[in-house]
Amino acid sequence: MSDTTGTVPGAVRQAEDTRPDMLNWTCPVPLRDQPRIVMGHGGGGALSAELVEQLFTPAFGGPAPEALTDSAALELGGAKLAFSTDSFVVRPLFFPGGSIGDLAVNGTVNDLAMSGARPAYLSCGFILEEGTGTDVVGRIAAAMGAAARAAGVEVVTGDTKVVEAGHGDGVYINTSGIGLIPPGVDLRPGRVVPGDVVLVSGAIGVHGVAIMSVREGLEFGVEILSDCAPLGGLVEAMLAVTPDLHALRDPTRGGLAASLNEIAAASGTGIVVRERAVPVPDAVTNACAVLGLDPMYVANEGKLVAFVPPAHADAVLAAMRAHPLGAEAAVIGEVTDAHPGMVVARTALGGTRVVDLPLGEQLPRIC
Amino acid sequence: MKYIEEFQDPDLAERLLDDIRATVTRPWALMEVCGGQTHTIIRHGIDQLLPEEVELIHGPGCPVCVTPLEVIDKALEIASRPDVIFCSFGDMLRVPGTGRDLFQVRGTGGDVRVVYSPLDALRVAQQNPDRQVVFFGIGFETTAPPNAMTVYQARKLGIRNFSLLVSHVRVPPAIEAIMQSPDCRVQAFLAAGHVCSVMGMDEYPGLAERFGVPIVVTGFEPLDILEGVRRTVRQLERGEHTVDNAYPRAVRPEGNPAARAMLDDVFEVTDRAWRGIGVIPDSGWRLSSRYRDYDAEHRFAVDGITTREPAACRSGEVLQGLLKPHECEAFGTTCTPRSPLGATMVSSEGACAAYYLYRRLELNTPARPAASLEGSPVV
């Protein structure tokens, strides 16, 4: 159709009346099923969950709830272990404040730490693309070594595979890790109850903006460094106050919003967040304003969200602030029995809005 | 960058709200034209804070929502070709055409790239001289000038492997169409500030006079919206209907003459179809005859693609204020951002999507996790 033929239903133009028929708006057909894997299946949102629940879990057997968490808590020989695995496919391989090597260590270390475990050992599987410079691989390996030392873990086993040129993105890394969960520590979404205080360990959105700035060649006036860091020490300091923390999450893909929604859904509670209490650096606010993104949905790599019984909240907050990785920690909200499964933000102006699961990667808005 | 926190100040907001409450004596229906304004209103809960006499009707100014289905289908067709690199702003990738979207084209091997500026697409064309690079030029008067500039640059630099798939639309004819609808309830407009920053304000006095409606040029931060509402209500209560600029930090009466000159050179006004509405006379732009070589529709011979859209939702009533999004029987059940039945559920700036994302608490709509349609390999 050309723009002038007017074949859209409801817009048939007659000589005596050229007005569009506003009451006969018509709409697109929905897209429902996904017969193929799309990027969203790895996005950490609803499609990822469906893939695990409907495809992997029936095939593997075993408990679905465990499969849906970042790490599993296991009894083995009288010890309580946390076991976790994660794959890293980030572009670019090096970014302000870190590299895929830092992420590969800290990502798995942090998943273990979120179960309250003291991370101990990692495995490392490299999938290298033919033609990748050995100097590049060397820099990544050096970054992994330094990150492991900083996190207090050892890389004890590994594997390397090479795929043909064009079949990889330079370097993919998988790391798995184990750690010991101290006695008396039981961190899981099911323990979150109304009245719990929600704390965040610092400013949000930094890693995602750092990645976007290099990936898209965007300049935001100041260089923004990724917050990539190992959180084991911070968790230890919090558990030293009380082992009775209810749940921890590191808000990576999907940002703070995804973590809060995950906990609300898994615990059957509601969460209220005071928008103005959430620490967002000016640089992140500005970058998100330019791109039409919401900082609540932007990835972090060195932050955690804690769900703490109110009696311990002040002491835990003080312990967090005394740690270098928690200096900007803040209470951002609380758990409620209202609106179960839903996260609600109180806006700066006094209104409320639902903070939904991300629709996937946030897309820069056209205007 | 300033002007973010300052324009979300709760104390100043309360002062503006007090003024609006003190002024209003009867019900008024105001339409905010732009989807960006709708997003701000719902995201910050501004509609909850206004006195109940002030009703905000969410207008059709979401460029993603109003891009016709057949234009999306043309984009899908072009993007599927192996010799094409298809560049677009991000939020167009998720908009369903007939049976698929640009993400799915990318998932089946199409080279679809998100860019932040049409000039980025021109750079891609320079870097890939053996491929055809197409930029998806959609949007209102705000995005049209940079797209015009890109075509102008392409010709100036002799870049032949670049073209534009154009579906640009203009606000004033849409306002006219809304006011001509027999069921129209709109009594005043918050005009889109960014559109006016380009086009100026001279297209609006005629509309204000002809239809007897105040038109207040309004910005996008929460305090901008409240100031726009305050000035609009004040006019309505006094029985006035003038054009007022409540966004002077961005809008000059004459607009941006350089941008307008670029538009006049590269584009020409044409009738345009709006998704869901139909054809509105003189409501869009196409490439002028001088630049027709850069028109992707002709270059890829997709001008023959026509799509009849199945009638499936009531967004026409929503956009005229005859129906609130949550009053539609499909809202939140068969129609969600994951599977949109209608254009207004497609983009986060669409009224239905904004209600779904931010308003389910009051609407008692069950929480249904939205699908992740695109993953980010950031972590």
CSV table of N, CA and C in Angstrom, one decimal, chain A residues 165-307:
chain,number,residue,atom,x,y,z
A,165,ALA,N,37.0,-20.2,13.5
A,165,ALA,CA,36.7,-18.8,13.4
A,165,ALA,C,35.3,-18.5,12.9
A,166,GLY,N,34.7,-17.6,13.5
A,166,GLY,CA,33.3,-17.3,13.1
A,166,GLY,C,32.3,-18.0,13.9
A,167,HIS,N,32.7,-18.9,14.8
A,167,HIS,CA,31.7,-19.7,15.6
A,167,HIS,C,31.8,-19.3,17.0
A,168,GLY,N,32.4,-18.2,17.4
A,168,GLY,CA,32.5,-17.8,18.7
A,168,GLY,C,32.7,-16.3,18.7
A,169,ASP,N,32.8,-15.7,19.9
A,169,ASP,CA,33.0,-14.3,20.0
A,169,ASP,C,34.3,-14.0,20.6
A,170,GLY,N,35.3,-14.7,20.2
A,170,GLY,CA,36.7,-14.5,20.8
A,170,GLY,C,36.9,-15.4,21.9
A,171,VAL,N,36.2,-15.1,23.1
A,171,VAL,CA,36.4,-15.9,24.3
A,171,VAL,C,35.1,-16.0,25.0
A,172,TYR,N,34.7,-17.3,25.3
A,172,TYR,CA,33.6,-17.6,26.2
A,172,TYR,C,34.3,-18.3,27.4
A,173,ILE,N,33.7,-18.0,28.6
A,173,ILE,CA,34.3,-18.7,29.8
A,173,ILE,C,33.1,-19.2,30.6
A,174,ASN,N,33.3,-20.4,31.1
A,174,ASN,CA,32.4,-20.9,32.1
A,174,ASN,C,33.2,-21.1,33.4
A,175,THR,N,32.6,-20.7,34.5
A,175,THR,CA,33.2,-21.0,35.8
A,175,THR,C,32.2,-21.7,36.7
A,176,SER,N,32.6,-22.7,37.4
A,176,SER,CA,31.8,-23.3,38.5
A,176,SER,C,32.5,-23.1,39.8
A,177,GLY,N,31.8,-23.1,40.9
A,177,GLY,CA,32.4,-22.9,42.1
A,177,GLY,C,31.7,-23.6,43.3
A,178,ILE,N,32.5,-23.9,44.3
A,178,ILE,CA,31.9,-24.5,45.5
A,178,ILE,C,32.4,-23.7,46.7
A,179,GLY,N,31.6,-23.7,47.7
A,179,GLY,CA,32.0,-23.0,49.0
A,179,GLY,C,31.3,-23.6,50.1
A,180,LEU,N,31.7,-23.3,51.3
A,180,LEU,CA,31.1,-23.9,52.5
A,180,LEU,C,30.2,-22.9,53.1
A,181,ILE,N,29.0,-23.4,53.5
A,181,ILE,CA,28.0,-22.6,54.1
A,181,ILE,C,28.1,-22.8,55.7
A,182,PRO,N,28.4,-21.7,56.4
A,182,PRO,CA,28.6,-21.9,57.8
A,182,PRO,C,27.4,-22.4,58.5
A,183,PRO,N,27.5,-23.1,59.7
A,183,PRO,CA,26.4,-23.6,60.4
A,183,PRO,C,25.5,-22.5,60.8
A,184,GLY,N,24.2,-22.7,60.8
A,184,GLY,CA,23.2,-21.7,61.2
A,184,GLY,C,22.8,-20.7,60.2
A,185,VAL,N,23.5,-20.8,59.0
A,185,VAL,CA,23.2,-19.8,57.9
A,185,VAL,C,22.2,-20.5,56.9
A,186,ASP,N,21.1,-19.9,56.7
A,186,ASP,CA,20.1,-20.4,55.8
A,186,ASP,C,19.5,-19.3,55.0
A,187,LEU,N,20.1,-19.0,53.9
A,187,LEU,CA,19.6,-17.9,53.1
A,187,LEU,C,18.9,-18.4,51.9
A,188,ARG,N,17.6,-18.1,51.8
A,188,ARG,CA,16.8,-18.5,50.6
A,188,ARG,C,15.5,-17.6,50.6
A,189,PRO,N,15.0,-17.4,49.4
A,189,PRO,CA,13.8,-16.5,49.2
A,189,PRO,C,12.6,-16.9,50.1
A,190,GLY,N,12.5,-18.2,50.3
A,190,GLY,CA,11.4,-18.7,51.1
A,190,GLY,C,11.4,-18.2,52.6
A,191,ARG,N,12.5,-17.7,53.0
A,191,ARG,CA,12.6,-17.2,54.4
A,191,ARG,C,12.2,-15.7,54.5
A,192,VAL,N,12.0,-15.1,53.4
A,192,VAL,CA,11.6,-13.7,53.4
A,192,VAL,C,10.2,-13.5,53.9
A,193,VAL,N,10.0,-12.7,54.9
A,193,VAL,CA,8.6,-12.5,55.4
A,193,VAL,C,8.3,-11.0,55.5
A,194,PRO,N,7.0,-10.7,55.6
A,194,PRO,CA,6.6,-9.3,55.7
A,194,PRO,C,7.2,-8.7,57.0
A,195,GLY,N,7.7,-7.5,56.8
A,195,GLY,CA,8.4,-6.8,57.9
A,195,GLY,C,9.9,-6.8,57.7
A,196,ASP,N,10.4,-7.7,56.9
A,196,ASP,CA,11.8,-7.7,56.6
A,196,ASP,C,12.2,-6.3,56.0
A,197,VAL,N,13.4,-5.9,56.3
A,197,VAL,CA,13.9,-4.6,55.7
A,197,VAL,C,14.8,-5.0,54.5
A,198,VAL,N,14.7,-4.2,53.5
A,198,VAL,CA,15.4,-4.4,52.2
A,198,VAL,C,16.6,-3.4,52.2
A,199,LEU,N,17.8,-3.9,52.1
A,199,LEU,CA,19.0,-3.0,52.0
A,199,LEU,C,19.7,-3.3,50.7
A,200,VAL,N,20.3,-2.3,50.2
A,200,VAL,CA,21.2,-2.4,49.0
A,200,VAL,C,22.6,-2.0,49.4
A,201,SER,N,23.6,-2.6,48.9
A,201,SER,CA,25.0,-2.4,49.4
A,201,SER,C,25.6,-1.1,48.8
A,202,GLY,N,25.0,-0.5,47.8
A,202,GLY,CA,25.6,0.7,47.2
A,202,GLY,C,24.9,1.1,45.9
A,203,ALA,N,25.6,2.0,45.2
A,203,ALA,CA,25.0,2.6,44.0
A,203,ALA,C,24.7,1.6,42.9
A,204,ILE,N,23.5,1.7,42.3
A,204,ILE,CA,23.1,0.8,41.3
A,204,ILE,C,23.3,1.3,39.8
A,205,GLY,N,23.4,0.3,38.9
A,205,GLY,CA,23.4,0.6,37.5
A,205,GLY,C,24.8,0.9,36.9
A,206,VAL,N,25.8,0.8,37.7
A,206,VAL,CA,27.1,1.3,37.3
A,206,VAL,C,27.7,0.3,36.2
A,207,HIS,N,27.6,-1.0,36.4
A,207,HIS,CA,28.2,-1.9,35.5
A,207,HIS,C,27.6,-1.8,34.1
A,208,GLY,N,26.3,-1.8,34.1
A,208,GLY,CA,25.5,-1.8,32.8
A,208,GLY,C,25.9,-0.6,32.0
A,209,VAL,N,25.9,0.6,32.7
A,209,VAL,CA,26.3,1.8,32.0
A,209,VAL,C,27.7,1.8,31.5
A,210,ALA,N,28.6,1.2,32.3
A,210,ALA,CA,30.0,1.1,31.8
A,210,ALA,C,30.1,0.3,30.6
A,211,ILE,N,29.4,-0.8,30.5
A,211,ILE,CA,29.4,-1.7,29.4
A,211,ILE,C,28.8,-1.0,28.2
A,212,MET,N,27.6,-0.3,28.4
A,212,MET,CA,27.0,0.4,27.3
A,212,MET,C,27.9,1.5,26.7
A,213,SER,N,28.6,2.1,27.6
A,213,SER,CA,29.4,3.3,27.1
A,213,SER,C,30.5,2.8,26.1
A,214,VAL,N,31.1,1.6,26.4
A,214,VAL,CA,32.1,1.2,25.4
A,214,VAL,C,31.4,0.4,24.3
A,215,ARG,N,30.4,-0.4,24.6
A,215,ARG,CA,29.8,-1.2,23.5
A,215,ARG,C,29.2,-0.3,22.4
A,216,GLU,N,28.6,0.7,22.8
A,216,GLU,CA,27.9,1.6,21.9
A,216,GLU,C,28.6,2.8,21.5
A,217,GLY,N,29.8,3.0,22.1
A,217,GLY,CA,30.6,4.2,21.8
A,217,GLY,C,29.9,5.5,22.3
A,218,LEU,N,29.2,5.3,23.5
A,218,LEU,CA,28.6,6.5,24.0
A,218,LEU,C,29.4,7.2,25.0
A,219,GLU,N,29.4,8.5,25.0
A,219,GLU,CA,30.2,9.3,26.0
A,219,GLU,C,29.2,10.0,26.9
A,220,PHE,N,29.4,9.8,28.2
A,220,PHE,CA,28.5,10.4,29.2
A,220,PHE,C,29.2,11.5,30.0
A,221,GLY,N,30.3,12.1,29.5
A,221,GLY,CA,30.9,13.2,30.1
A,221,GLY,C,32.0,12.7,31.1
A,222,VAL,N,31.8,11.7,31.8
A,222,VAL,CA,32.8,11.1,32.7
A,222,VAL,C,32.9,9.6,32.4
A,223,GLU,N,34.1,9.1,32.7
A,223,GLU,CA,34.3,7.6,32.5
A,223,GLU,C,33.6,6.9,33.6
A,224,ILE,N,32.8,5.9,33.3
A,224,ILE,CA,32.1,5.2,34.4
A,224,ILE,C,32.7,3.8,34.4
A,225,LEU,N,33.3,3.4,35.6
A,225,LEU,CA,34.0,2.2,35.7
A,225,LEU,C,33.0,1.1,36.3
A,226,SER,N,33.1,-0.1,35.8
A,226,SER,CA,32.3,-1.2,36.3
A,226,SER,C,32.5,-1.4,37.8
A,227,ASP,N,31.5,-1.8,38.5
A,227,ASP,CA,31.6,-2.0,39.9
A,227,ASP,C,32.0,-3.5,40.2
A,228,CYS,N,32.4,-4.2,39.2
A,228,CYS,CA,32.7,-5.6,39.3
A,228,CYS,C,33.6,-5.9,40.6
A,229,ALA,N,33.2,-6.7,41.5
A,229,ALA,CA,33.9,-6.9,42.7
A,229,ALA,C,33.4,-8.2,43.4
A,230,PRO,N,34.3,-8.9,44.2
A,230,PRO,CA,33.8,-10.1,44.9
A,230,PRO,C,33.2,-9.7,46.2
A,231,LEU,N,32.0,-10.3,46.5
A,231,LEU,CA,31.2,-9.8,47.6
A,231,LEU,C,31.3,-10.7,48.8
A,232,GLY,N,32.2,-11.8,48.8
A,232,GLY,CA,32.3,-12.7,49.9
A,232,GLY,C,32.6,-12.0,51.2
A,233,GLY,N,33.6,-11.1,51.2
A,233,GLY,CA,34.0,-10.4,52.4
A,233,GLY,C,32.9,-9.6,53.0
A,234,LEU,N,32.1,-8.9,52.1
A,234,LEU,CA,31.0,-8.1,52.6
A,234,LEU,C,29.9,-9.0,53.3
A,235,VAL,N,29.6,-10.1,52.6
A,235,VAL,CA,28.6,-11.1,53.2
A,235,VAL,C,29.1,-11.6,54.5
A,236,GLU,N,30.4,-11.9,54.6
A,236,GLU,CA,31.0,-12.4,55.9
A,236,GLU,C,30.8,-11.3,57.0
A,237,ALA,N,31.0,-10.1,56.7
A,237,ALA,CA,30.9,-9.0,57.7
A,237,ALA,C,29.4,-8.9,58.1
A,238,MET,N,28.5,-9.1,57.2
A,238,MET,CA,27.0,-9.0,57.5
A,238,MET,C,26.6,-10.2,58.4
A,239,LEU,N,27.2,-11.4,58.0
A,239,LEU,CA,26.8,-12.6,58.8
A,239,LEU,C,27.4,-12.6,60.2
A,240,ALA,N,28.5,-11.8,60.3
A,240,ALA,CA,29.1,-11.7,61.6
A,240,ALA,C,28.2,-10.9,62.6
A,241,VAL,N,27.3,-10.1,62.1
A,241,VAL,CA,26.4,-9.4,62.9
A,241,VAL,C,25.3,-10.3,63.3
A,242,THR,N,24.8,-11.1,62.4
A,242,THR,CA,23.8,-12.1,62.7
A,242,THR,C,23.7,-13.2,61.6
A,243,PRO,N,23.7,-14.4,61.9
A,243,PRO,CA,23.6,-15.4,60.9
A,243,PRO,C,22.1,-15.5,60.3
A,244,ASP,N,21.3,-14.7,61.0
A,244,ASP,CA,19.8,-14.8,60.6
A,244,ASP,C,19.4,-13.8,59.5
A,245,LEU,N,20.3,-13.6,58.5
A,245,LEU,CA,19.8,-12.9,57.4
A,245,LEU,C,18.8,-13.8,56.6
A,246,HIS,N,17.8,-13.3,56.0
A,246,HIS,CA,16.8,-14.1,55.3
A,246,HIS,C,17.2,-14.5,53.9
A,247,ALA,N,17.6,-13.5,53.1
A,247,ALA,CA,18.0,-13.8,51.7
A,247,ALA,C,18.9,-12.7,51.2
A,248,LEU,N,19.8,-13.1,50.3
A,248,LEU,CA,20.7,-12.1,49.6
A,248,LEU,C,20.5,-12.4,48.1
A,249,ARG,N,20.7,-11.3,47.3
A,249,ARG,CA,20.7,-11.5,45.9
A,249,ARG,C,21.8,-10.5,45.3
A,250,ASP,N,22.5,-10.9,44.2
A,250,ASP,CA,23.3,-9.9,43.5
A,250,ASP,C,22.6,-9.6,42.3
A,251,PRO,N,22.1,-8.3,42.2
A,251,PRO,CA,21.3,-7.9,41.1
A,251,PRO,C,22.0,-7.7,39.8
A,252,THR,N,22.3,-8.8,39.1
A,252,THR,CA,23.1,-8.7,37.8
A,252,THR,C,22.1,-8.4,36.6
A,253,ARG,N,21.9,-9.4,35.8
A,253,ARG,CA,21.0,-9.2,34.6
A,253,ARG,C,19.6,-8.8,35.1
A,254,GLY,N,19.1,-7.7,34.5
A,254,GLY,CA,17.8,-7.3,34.9
A,254,GLY,C,17.8,-6.3,36.1
A,255,GLY,N,19.0,-6.1,36.7
A,255,GLY,CA,19.2,-5.1,37.7
A,255,GLY,C,18.4,-5.4,39.0
A,256,LEU,N,18.3,-4.3,39.8
A,256,LEU,CA,17.6,-4.4,41.1
A,256,LEU,C,16.1,-4.9,40.9
A,257,ALA,N,15.5,-4.4,39.8
A,257,ALA,CA,14.1,-4.8,39.6
A,257,ALA,C,13.9,-6.3,39.5
A,258,ALA,N,14.8,-6.9,38.7
A,258,ALA,CA,14.7,-8.4,38.5
A,258,ALA,C,14.8,-9.1,39.8
A,259,SER,N,15.8,-8.7,40.7
A,259,SER,CA,16.1,-9.4,41.9
A,259,SER,C,14.9,-9.2,42.9
A,260,LEU,N,14.4,-8.0,43.0
A,260,LEU,CA,13.2,-7.8,43.9
A,260,LEU,C,12.0,-8.6,43.4
A,261,ASN,N,11.8,-8.6,42.1
A,261,ASN,CA,10.6,-9.4,41.6
A,261,ASN,C,10.8,-10.9,41.9
A,262,GLU,N,12.1,-11.4,41.7
A,262,GLU,CA,12.3,-12.8,41.9
A,262,GLU,C,12.0,-13.2,43.4
A,263,ILE,N,12.5,-12.3,44.3
A,263,ILE,CA,12.2,-12.6,45.7
A,263,ILE,C,10.7,-12.5,46.1
A,264,ALA,N,10.1,-11.5,45.5
A,264,ALA,CA,8.6,-11.3,45.8
A,264,ALA,C,7.9,-12.5,45.3
A,265,ALA,N,8.2,-13.0,44.1
A,265,ALA,CA,7.5,-14.1,43.5
A,265,ALA,C,7.8,-15.4,44.3
A,266,ALA,N,9.0,-15.6,44.7
A,266,ALA,CA,9.4,-16.9,45.3
A,266,ALA,C,9.0,-16.9,46.8
A,267,SER,N,8.8,-15.8,47.4
A,267,SER,CA,8.4,-15.8,48.8
A,267,SER,C,6.9,-15.5,49.0
A,268,GLY,N,6.3,-15.1,48.0
A,268,GLY,CA,4.8,-14.8,48.1
A,268,GLY,C,4.5,-13.6,48.9
A,269,THR,N,5.5,-12.7,48.9
A,269,THR,CA,5.3,-11.4,49.6
A,269,THR,C,5.3,-10.3,48.6
A,270,GLY,N,5.0,-9.1,49.2
A,270,GLY,CA,5.1,-7.9,48.3
A,270,GLY,C,6.3,-7.1,48.8
A,271,ILE,N,6.9,-6.3,48.0
A,271,ILE,CA,8.0,-5.4,48.3
A,271,ILE,C,7.7,-4.0,48.0
A,272,VAL,N,8.0,-3.1,48.9
A,272,VAL,CA,7.8,-1.7,48.7
A,272,VAL,C,9.2,-1.0,48.7
A,273,VAL,N,9.4,-0.3,47.6
A,273,VAL,CA,10.7,0.4,47.5
A,273,VAL,C,10.5,1.9,47.5
A,274,ARG,N,11.3,2.7,48.3
A,274,ARG,CA,11.2,4.1,48.2
A,274,ARG,C,12.2,4.6,47.2
A,275,GLU,N,11.7,5.1,46.1
A,275,GLU,CA,12.5,5.4,45.0
A,275,GLU,C,13.7,6.3,45.3
A,276,ARG,N,13.4,7.3,46.1
A,276,ARG,CA,14.4,8.3,46.4
A,276,ARG,C,15.5,7.7,47.3
A,277,ALA,N,15.3,6.6,48.0
A,277,ALA,CA,16.3,6.0,48.9
A,277,ALA,C,17.3,5.1,48.1
A,278,VAL,N,16.9,4.8,46.9
A,278,VAL,CA,17.8,3.9,46.1
A,278,VAL,C,19.0,4.7,45.6
A,279,PRO,N,20.2,4.4,46.0
A,279,PRO,CA,21.4,5.2,45.5
A,279,PRO,C,21.7,5.0,44.1
A,280,VAL,N,21.6,6.1,43.3
A,280,VAL,CA,21.9,6.0,41.9
A,280,VAL,C,22.9,7.2,41.6
A,281,PRO,N,24.1,6.9,41.1
A,281,PRO,CA,25.1,7.9,40.9
A,281,PRO,C,24.6,8.9,39.8
A,282,ASP,N,25.0,10.1,39.8
A,282,ASP,CA,24.6,11.1,38.8
A,282,ASP,C,24.9,10.6,37.4
A,283,ALA,N,26.1,10.0,37.2
A,283,ALA,CA,26.5,9.6,35.9
A,283,ALA,C,25.5,8.5,35.3
A,284,VAL,N,25.0,7.6,36.2
A,284,VAL,CA,24.1,6.6,35.8
A,284,VAL,C,22.7,7.3,35.5
A,285,THR,N,22.3,8.2,36.4
A,285,THR,CA,21.0,8.9,36.1
A,285,THR,C,21.1,9.6,34.8
A,286,ASN,N,22.2,10.3,34.5
A,286,ASN,CA,22.3,11.0,33.2
A,286,ASN,C,22.3,10.1,32.0
A,287,ALA,N,23.1,9.0,32.1
A,287,ALA,CA,23.2,8.1,31.0
A,287,ALA,C,21.8,7.5,30.7
A,288,CYS,N,21.1,7.1,31.8
A,288,CYS,CA,19.8,6.5,31.6
A,288,CYS,C,18.8,7.5,31.1
A,289,ALA,N,18.9,8.8,31.5
A,289,ALA,CA,18.0,9.8,31.0
A,289,ALA,C,18.2,10.0,29.5
A,290,VAL,N,19.5,10.0,29.0
A,290,VAL,CA,19.8,10.1,27.6
A,290,VAL,C,19.2,9.0,26.8
A,291,LEU,N,19.3,7.8,27.4
A,291,LEU,CA,18.9,6.6,26.6
A,291,LEU,C,17.5,6.1,26.8
A,292,GLY,N,16.8,6.8,27.8
A,292,GLY,CA,15.4,6.4,28.1
A,292,GLY,C,15.4,5.0,28.8
A,293,LEU,N,16.4,4.8,29.7
A,293,LEU,CA,16.4,3.6,30.4
A,293,LEU,C,16.1,3.9,31.9
A,294,ASP,N,15.8,2.8,32.7
A,294,ASP,CA,15.5,2.9,34.1
A,294,ASP,C,16.6,2.3,34.9
A,295,PRO,N,17.3,3.0,35.7
A,295,PRO,CA,18.4,2.5,36.5
A,295,PRO,C,18.1,1.2,37.2
A,296,MET,N,16.8,1.1,37.6
A,296,MET,CA,16.4,-0.1,38.4
A,296,MET,C,16.6,-1.4,37.6
A,297,TYR,N,16.7,-1.3,36.3
A,297,TYR,CA,16.8,-2.5,35.4
A,297,TYR,C,18.2,-2.7,34.9
A,298,VAL,N,19.1,-1.8,35.3
A,298,VAL,CA,20.5,-1.9,34.7
A,298,VAL,C,21.3,-2.8,35.5
A,299,ALA,N,22.2,-3.6,34.9
A,299,ALA,CA,23.0,-4.6,35.6
A,299,ALA,C,24.0,-4.1,36.5
A,300,ASN,N,24.3,-4.8,37.6
A,300,ASN,CA,25.3,-4.5,38.6
A,300,ASN,C,26.2,-5.8,38.7
A,301,GLU,N,27.5,-5.6,39.1
A,301,GLU,CA,28.3,-6.8,39.3
A,301,GLU,C,29.1,-6.7,40.6
A,302,GLY,N,28.8,-5.7,41.4
A,302,GLY,CA,29.5,-5.7,42.7
A,302,GLY,C,28.6,-5.2,43.8
A,303,LYS,N,27.3,-5.5,43.6
A,303,LYS,CA,26.3,-5.0,44.6
A,303,LYS,C,25.4,-6.2,45.1
A,304,LEU,N,24.9,-6.1,46.3
A,304,LEU,CA,23.9,-7.1,46.8
A,304,LEU,C,22.7,-6.4,47.4
A,305,VAL,N,21.6,-7.2,47.4
A,305,VAL,CA,20.4,-6.8,48.0
A,305,VAL,C,20.2,-7.7,49.2
A,306,ALA,N,19.9,-7.2,50.3
A,306,ALA,CA,19.7,-8.1,51.5
A,306,ALA,C,18.3,-7.9,52.1
A,307,PHE,N,17.8,-9.0,52.6
A,307,PHE,CA,16.5,-9.0,53.2
A,307,PHE,C,16.7,-9.5,54.6
